[in-house]
XYZ file of C-alpha atoms in Angstrom:
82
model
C 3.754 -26.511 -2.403
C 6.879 -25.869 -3.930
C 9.983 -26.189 -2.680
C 11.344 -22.876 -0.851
C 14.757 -22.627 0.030
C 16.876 -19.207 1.213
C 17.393 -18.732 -1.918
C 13.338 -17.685 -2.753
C 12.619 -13.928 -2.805
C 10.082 -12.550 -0.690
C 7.356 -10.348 -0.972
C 5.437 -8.072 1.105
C 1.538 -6.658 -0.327
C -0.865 -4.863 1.541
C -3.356 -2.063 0.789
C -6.881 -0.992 2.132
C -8.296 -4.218 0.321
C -7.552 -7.968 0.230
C -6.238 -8.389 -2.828
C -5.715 -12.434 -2.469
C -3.362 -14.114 -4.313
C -3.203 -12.102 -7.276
C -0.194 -9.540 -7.187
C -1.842 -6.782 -9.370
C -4.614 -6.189 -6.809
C -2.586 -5.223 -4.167
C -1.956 -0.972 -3.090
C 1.484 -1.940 -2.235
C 4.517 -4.384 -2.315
C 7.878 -4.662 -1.135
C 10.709 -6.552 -2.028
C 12.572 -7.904 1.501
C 15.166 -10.111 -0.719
C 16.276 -13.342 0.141
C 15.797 -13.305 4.158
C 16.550 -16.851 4.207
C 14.718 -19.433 6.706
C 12.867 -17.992 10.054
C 10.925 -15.235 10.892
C 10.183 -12.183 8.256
C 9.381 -8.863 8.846
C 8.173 -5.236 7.324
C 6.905 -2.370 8.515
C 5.374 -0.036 6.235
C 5.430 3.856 6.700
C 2.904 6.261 5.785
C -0.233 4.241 6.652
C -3.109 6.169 7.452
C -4.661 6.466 10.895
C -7.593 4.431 11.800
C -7.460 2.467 9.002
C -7.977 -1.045 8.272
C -4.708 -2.717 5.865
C -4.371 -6.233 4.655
C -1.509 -7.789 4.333
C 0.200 -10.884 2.743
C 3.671 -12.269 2.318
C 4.407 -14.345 -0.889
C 7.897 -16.309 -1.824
C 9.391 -16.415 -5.073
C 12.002 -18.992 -6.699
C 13.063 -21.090 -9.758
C 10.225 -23.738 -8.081
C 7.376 -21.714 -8.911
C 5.830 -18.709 -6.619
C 3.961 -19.422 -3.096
C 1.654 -17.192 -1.075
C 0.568 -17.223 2.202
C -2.570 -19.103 3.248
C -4.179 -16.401 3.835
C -4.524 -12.578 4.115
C -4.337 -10.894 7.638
C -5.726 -7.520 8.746
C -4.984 -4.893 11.192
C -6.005 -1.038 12.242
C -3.740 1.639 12.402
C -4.366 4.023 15.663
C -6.268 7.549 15.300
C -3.603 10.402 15.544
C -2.581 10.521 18.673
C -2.665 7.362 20.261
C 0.319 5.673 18.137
């Protein structure tokens, strides 16, 4: 891998479809900056209801770019039972 330090950027991607490691096939992305070392987060509004989303994280520096192993998945609740 490359070397990540707080200084790498990272990204969130998700959409209806795993789009792997390849940035362009992904619905959506968001920039959380430089969150440093530790846990990440996002939470991303305006998902529809029972719906499956993937979603991967990916970290960007002057090394080179790294993504997540590997995509995860979850279902957003039917109307209302969120």
């Amino acid at each position: 891998y490359p070397q990540f330090d707080a200084n790498a950027t990272v990204y969130c991607y998700w959409g209806t479809s795993d789009g792997g490691t390849e940035a362009g096939n992904w619905q959506n992305v968001a920039s959380l900056g430089t969150p440093g070392a530790g846990h990440i987060a996002h939470t991303p509004v305006n998902l529809d209801p029972s719906t499956r989303y993937f979603f991967r994280f990916q970290a960007v520096n002057s090394a080179g770019e790294h993504w997540a192993e590997e995509s995860n998945s979850t279902t957003t609740f039917p109307l209302g039972l969120a």
